[in-house]
Coordinates of C-alpha atoms and ligand atoms in Angstrom, one line a residue:
M1 CA 124.3 79.1 146.4
T2 CA 122.6 76.3 144.5
Y3 CA 121.9 73.7 147.2
Y4 CA 118.6 74.8 148.7
L5 CA 115.3 73.3 149.3
G6 CA 113.0 74.4 146.5
S7 CA 115.9 75.7 144.5
K8 CA 115.0 77.1 141.1
A9 CA 118.6 76.7 139.8
E10 CA 117.5 74.1 137.3
H11 CA 114.8 76.2 135.8
A12 CA 116.3 79.7 136.3
D13 CA 117.3 80.2 132.7
E14 CA 113.9 79.2 131.4
L15 CA 112.1 81.3 134.0
L16 CA 114.3 84.3 133.3
K17 CA 113.7 84.0 129.5
I18 CA 110.0 84.7 130.3
M19 CA 110.4 87.3 133.0
L20 CA 113.4 89.5 131.9
P21 CA 111.7 90.9 128.8
Y22 CA 109.2 92.6 131.3
R23 CA 112.1 94.3 133.1
K24 CA 112.2 97.8 131.7
S25 CA 115.3 100.0 132.0
R26 CA 116.2 100.8 135.7
M27 CA 113.3 98.6 137.0
A28 CA 114.1 97.0 140.4
W29 CA 114.2 93.2 140.5
V30 CA 112.8 92.1 143.8
E31 CA 112.7 88.6 145.2
P32 CA 110.9 88.5 148.6
F33 CA 111.6 84.7 148.9
V34 CA 115.2 84.7 147.8
G35 CA 116.1 81.4 149.4
G36 CA 119.3 80.1 147.9
A37 CA 119.5 83.1 145.6
N38 CA 119.6 80.8 142.6
V39 CA 117.5 83.1 140.4
I40 CA 118.7 86.6 141.5
C41 CA 122.3 85.6 140.9
R42 CA 121.5 85.1 137.2
V43 CA 119.7 88.4 136.8
P44 CA 122.0 90.8 135.0
D45 CA 123.4 93.6 137.3
G46 CA 123.6 97.2 136.3
N47 CA 120.0 97.6 135.0
G48 CA 118.4 98.8 138.2
P49 CA 118.6 97.5 141.8
R50 CA 118.4 93.8 142.6
I51 CA 116.9 93.1 146.0
G52 CA 116.6 89.7 147.6
A53 CA 114.8 89.2 150.9
D54 CA 114.1 86.2 153.0
I55 CA 112.7 85.4 156.5
N56 CA 115.8 83.2 157.1
P57 CA 118.4 85.7 158.4
Y58 CA 121.3 83.2 158.0
M59 CA 120.6 82.9 154.2
V60 CA 120.6 86.7 154.0
A61 CA 123.9 86.8 155.8
L62 CA 125.3 84.1 153.6
H63 CA 124.4 85.8 150.3
T64 CA 125.7 89.2 151.6
A65 CA 129.0 87.6 152.7
L66 CA 129.4 85.7 149.4
G67 CA 128.8 89.0 147.4
N68 CA 131.5 90.6 149.6
G69 CA 134.1 87.9 148.8
W70 CA 133.6 85.4 151.7
N71 CA 135.2 82.1 151.2
P72 CA 133.2 79.2 152.7
P73 CA 135.0 76.2 154.3
E74 CA 136.2 73.3 152.3
N75 CA 135.5 70.8 155.1
V76 CA 132.7 70.6 157.7
D77 CA 132.7 67.4 159.7
E78 CA 129.7 65.9 161.4
A79 CA 130.8 67.1 164.8
L80 CA 131.1 70.7 163.7
Y81 CA 127.8 70.4 161.8
N82 CA 126.1 69.3 165.0
K83 CA 127.7 72.0 167.1
I84 CA 126.5 74.7 164.7
K85 CA 123.1 73.1 164.5
K86 CA 122.8 73.2 168.3
N87 CA 124.2 76.6 168.9
P88 CA 123.8 78.7 165.8
T89 CA 124.2 82.0 167.6
K90 CA 127.7 81.1 168.5
Y91 CA 128.9 81.1 164.9
P92 CA 129.1 83.7 162.1
P93 CA 125.6 83.8 160.5
E94 CA 127.0 83.2 157.0
L95 CA 128.6 80.0 158.2
V96 CA 125.4 78.9 159.8
G97 CA 123.6 79.6 156.5
F98 CA 126.2 77.6 154.5
V99 CA 126.3 74.6 156.8
G100 CA 122.6 74.5 157.5
T101 CA 121.8 74.1 153.8
G102 CA 125.0 73.0 151.9
C103 CA 126.0 70.3 154.4
A104 CA 122.4 69.1 155.3
F105 CA 120.7 66.1 153.8
G106 CA 118.5 67.2 150.9
A107 CA 119.6 70.8 151.6
M108 CA 116.8 70.9 154.1
W109 CA 117.6 73.3 156.9
F110 CA 119.7 71.5 159.4
S111 CA 118.0 68.2 158.7
T112 CA 120.8 65.6 159.2
Y113 CA 124.4 65.7 158.2
A114 CA 124.6 65.0 154.4
R115 CA 126.6 61.9 153.5
N116 CA 126.4 59.2 150.8
E117 CA 128.1 55.9 150.0
K118 CA 130.5 57.6 147.6
G119 CA 131.9 59.7 150.4
T120 CA 131.0 63.0 148.7
N121 CA 132.4 66.0 150.5
Y122 CA 129.3 68.1 150.6
A123 CA 131.0 71.1 152.0
A124 CA 133.5 71.2 149.2
Q125 CA 130.7 70.6 146.6
S126 CA 128.5 73.4 148.1
R127 CA 131.5 75.7 148.3
R128 CA 132.3 75.3 144.6
V129 CA 128.8 76.2 143.6
A130 CA 128.6 79.0 146.1
L131 CA 131.7 80.6 144.8
R132 CA 130.5 80.2 141.2
D133 CA 127.2 81.9 142.1
A134 CA 128.9 84.5 144.3
V135 CA 129.8 86.4 141.1
G136 CA 126.1 87.1 140.5
M137 CA 125.5 88.1 144.2
K138 CA 127.8 91.1 143.8
G139 CA 125.9 94.3 143.5
A140 CA 122.6 92.8 144.9
T141 CA 121.2 93.8 148.2
F142 CA 119.9 91.1 150.6
I143 CA 117.4 92.0 153.3
H144 CA 116.1 90.0 156.3
S145 CA 112.4 90.5 156.1
S146 CA 109.1 88.8 155.9
Y147 CA 107.6 89.3 152.4
D148 CA 104.7 91.3 153.7
Q149 CA 106.9 93.8 155.5
L150 CA 109.4 94.4 152.8
E151 CA 109.8 97.9 151.4
I152 CA 109.5 97.6 147.6
P153 CA 110.5 100.4 145.2
P154 CA 107.6 101.6 143.0
N155 CA 107.0 99.7 139.7
S156 CA 109.3 96.8 140.5
L157 CA 109.5 93.4 138.9
L158 CA 108.6 90.9 141.6
Y159 CA 109.6 87.2 141.3
L160 CA 107.8 85.4 144.1
D161 CA 108.9 81.9 145.0
P162 CA 107.1 81.1 148.3
P163 CA 107.3 77.9 150.2
Y164 CA 104.9 75.3 148.8
S165 CA 101.9 74.7 151.1
N166 CA 102.1 71.5 153.0
T167 CA 105.8 71.0 152.6
T168 CA 108.1 70.6 155.5
G169 CA 111.8 71.1 155.7
Y170 CA 112.1 74.8 156.0
L171 CA 110.2 77.5 157.7
G172 CA 107.1 78.8 156.1
A173 CA 106.3 81.2 158.8
N174 CA 104.6 84.5 158.3
Q175 CA 106.6 86.3 161.0
K176 CA 110.2 87.4 160.9
I177 CA 112.5 85.0 162.5
V178 CA 115.4 86.3 164.6
I179 CA 118.8 84.7 164.7
G180 CA 118.7 81.9 167.3
E181 CA 115.0 81.2 166.9
S182 CA 113.8 77.9 165.5
L183 CA 113.5 77.9 161.7
N184 CA 111.1 74.9 161.6
K185 CA 107.8 76.6 161.6
N186 CA 105.6 75.7 158.7
D187 CA 102.4 77.8 159.1
W188 CA 102.4 79.0 155.5
N189 CA 99.2 80.9 154.7
A190 CA 98.5 80.6 150.9
K191 CA 95.4 82.7 151.0
K192 CA 97.1 85.6 152.7
F193 CA 100.0 85.3 150.2
W194 CA 97.8 85.5 147.1
Q195 CA 95.8 88.4 148.5
W196 CA 99.2 90.2 149.0
A197 CA 100.3 89.2 145.5
D198 CA 97.1 90.7 144.1
R199 CA 97.8 94.0 146.0
M200 CA 101.3 94.1 144.5
V201 CA 99.8 93.9 141.0
D202 CA 97.2 96.6 141.9
Q203 CA 100.0 98.8 143.2
G204 CA 101.7 98.8 139.8
H205 CA 104.4 96.1 140.2
T206 CA 105.0 93.4 137.5
V207 CA 104.5 90.1 139.3
F208 CA 105.4 86.5 138.7
V209 CA 104.8 83.6 141.0
S210 CA 106.4 80.1 141.1
E211 CA 103.8 77.7 142.6
Y212 CA 102.2 74.3 141.9
K213 CA 98.7 75.8 142.3
G214 CA 97.3 79.2 141.6
P215 CA 95.0 81.0 144.0
Q216 CA 91.8 79.3 144.9
A217 CA 88.5 81.1 144.7
E218 CA 88.4 80.9 148.6
A219 CA 91.2 83.5 148.6
Y220 CA 88.6 86.2 147.7
P221 CA 85.7 87.3 149.8
T222 CA 82.5 85.7 148.7
P223 CA 79.6 88.1 148.0
P224 CA 76.6 87.9 150.4
R225 CA 73.8 85.5 149.5
T226 CA 70.9 86.9 147.5
E227 CA 67.4 86.9 148.8
A228 CA 66.5 84.2 146.4
H229 CA 69.4 82.1 147.7
N230 CA 68.4 82.6 151.3
A231 CA 64.8 81.7 150.5
T232 CA 65.9 78.4 148.8
M233 CA 68.0 77.6 151.9
A234 CA 65.0 78.3 154.2
E235 CA 62.7 76.2 152.1
L236 CA 65.2 73.3 152.1
R237 CA 65.7 73.5 155.8
Q238 CA 61.9 73.5 156.4
L239 CA 61.5 70.5 154.1
Q240 CA 64.2 68.6 156.0
A241 CA 62.5 69.4 159.3
D242 CA 59.2 68.1 157.9
M243 CA 60.9 64.9 156.7
Q244 CA 62.5 64.3 160.0
A245 CA 59.1 64.8 161.7
L246 CA 57.9 61.8 159.7
G247 CA 60.0 59.6 161.9
D248 CA 60.3 56.0 160.6
A249 CA 57.5 56.5 158.0
P250 CA 58.8 56.3 154.3
T251 CA 59.5 59.6 152.6
P252 CA 56.6 60.5 150.3
P253 CA 57.9 60.7 146.6
D254 CA 56.8 64.3 146.1
M255 CA 58.9 65.4 149.1
A256 CA 62.0 63.5 147.8
T257 CA 61.6 65.1 144.4
K258 CA 61.2 68.6 146.0
R259 CA 64.3 68.0 148.1
E260 CA 66.3 67.1 145.0
A261 CA 65.0 70.2 143.1
L262 CA 65.9 72.5 146.0
A263 CA 69.4 71.0 146.4
T264 CA 70.0 71.6 142.7
A265 CA 68.7 75.2 142.9
L266 CA 70.9 75.8 146.0
A267 CA 74.0 74.5 144.2
G268 CA 73.1 76.9 141.3
H269 CA 72.9 79.9 143.7
E270 CA 76.2 78.9 145.2
R271 CA 77.9 78.7 141.8
V272 CA 76.6 82.1 140.8
R273 CA 77.8 83.5 144.1
R274 CA 81.3 82.2 143.8
A275 CA 81.7 83.1 140.1
P276 CA 83.2 86.5 140.7
C277 CA 85.8 84.9 143.1
E278 CA 86.6 82.2 140.4
A279 CA 87.1 85.0 137.9
L280 CA 89.5 86.9 140.2
A281 CA 91.5 83.7 140.8
A282 CA 91.6 83.0 137.1
R283 CA 93.4 86.3 136.4
W284 CA 96.6 84.5 137.3
K285 CA 97.6 82.7 134.1
V286 CA 100.2 80.0 133.8
V287 CA 103.0 81.3 131.5
W288 CA 105.4 78.3 132.0
E289 CA 105.1 74.8 133.4
K290 CA 107.2 71.7 133.8
E291 CA 106.9 68.4 135.4
V292 CA 109.5 68.0 138.2
K293 CA 110.5 65.4 140.7
V294 CA 110.2 66.8 144.2
N295 CA 112.3 64.7 146.4
F296 CA 111.9 67.1 149.3
A297 CA 108.1 67.4 149.2
A298 CA 107.6 64.8 151.9
V299 CA 110.2 64.1 154.5
S300 CA 108.8 60.6 154.7
V301 CA 110.2 59.9 151.2
D302 CA 113.7 58.7 151.8
V303 CA 115.1 59.2 148.3
E304 CA 118.6 58.2 149.2
A305 CA 117.2 54.8 150.3
G306 CA 115.5 54.4 146.9
G307 CA 112.1 55.9 147.8
E308 CA 110.2 57.3 144.8
A309 CA 110.2 61.1 144.5
K310 CA 106.9 62.7 144.0
T311 CA 106.1 64.3 140.7
E312 CA 104.5 67.7 140.6
T313 CA 104.0 70.3 137.9
E314 CA 106.0 73.4 138.6
K315 CA 104.3 76.5 137.2
L316 CA 105.0 80.2 136.7
F317 CA 102.0 82.4 137.1
H318 CA 101.6 86.0 135.9
R319 CA 98.7 88.4 136.4
E320 CA 98.2 91.3 134.0
A321 CA 97.3 94.6 135.7
Ligands
LIG401 C1 111.0 77.9 147.5 S1 112.2 78.8 148.6 C2 112.9 79.9 147.5 C3 114.0 79.3 146.6 C4 114.7 80.2 145.7 N1 113.9 80.8 144.7 C5 115.9 79.5 145.1 O1 115.9 79.2 143.9 O2 116.8 79.2 145.8 C6 111.1 79.7 149.6 C7 111.8 80.7 150.6 O3 110.8 81.4 151.3 C8 111.3 81.7 152.5 N2 110.2 82.2 153.4 C9 109.2 81.5 154.0 N3 108.3 82.3 154.6 C10 108.7 83.5 154.3 C11 108.1 84.8 154.6 N4 107.0 84.9 155.4 N5 108.7 85.9 154.1 C12 109.9 85.8 153.4 N6 110.4 84.6 153.1 C13 109.8 83.5 153.5 C14 112.0 80.5 153.0 O4 112.9 80.8 154.0 C15 112.6 80.0 151.7 O5 113.9 80.5 151.6

């Protein structure tokens, strides 16, 4: 099902060229953010289980149905689109998943009904692609779960393609959404995600992550300040209090020099304190990158009306055990 916000369909072959050599015989392929299943459907079947999970239950229902031979509709008019959007629980979940992405502008979850001047039949176009990819869905298992609650077989190969921070257009929630609930939450927590990804590596999984940015040092707990660090802080605070006590009188040059020296020393302490966190973050190495146009990154960019798409560098990160 290619039409999906953040779809990796265009890069799937390049990404798989890097990841598949790591998949040993019978190793499970697990995608906890399977989205439009654009990568998993290109992973060869028969060499161990393939598991795709997502917090969006309708997409999970759609992939399962496609794998079982479901035939999506050829036509979905605007009236039906809006009825499904308004009352998703009244329709089969696979149809909701299909219409909510394949017939939506920018494939953004039930944004507005997709249309263009050429009169493209988006349902027919999405159906063609879905049926083409359905071949690759066969044999895969799709699970409705939040990534952090997913049961993962030991020593799996994990391909993680989380929602990008600060994007809108689909949910980036950390809790499991049930059918009928709003899918527009966007409270993605990158720090929590990277800590979880690290745990996965530590547990013995082989892990790859698609992201624009790797983990920041802030994702790791900073060691406590040393005594020397605390002493410098106390000295600086005292000096600032002394300077304030001077009122409107000019700052004596020796005080100003001392303040500068203390500020430099403090920055040095802070650098040393954060170095182990920087080192932990740096374990995630970029193994592939490509500049891409992201026409979905900001809903405020109306690409159809000629607005300029944002350019980002899409990256694949990997951390050795
Ligand atoms: C960038 S998309 C994945 C695109 C997919 N790789 C493709 O090529 O079609 C990110 C996905 O993460 C899902 N998601 C967001 N929060 C989640 C969570 N807490 N647990 C599991 N999936 C989540 C979204 O529903 C979305 O489908």
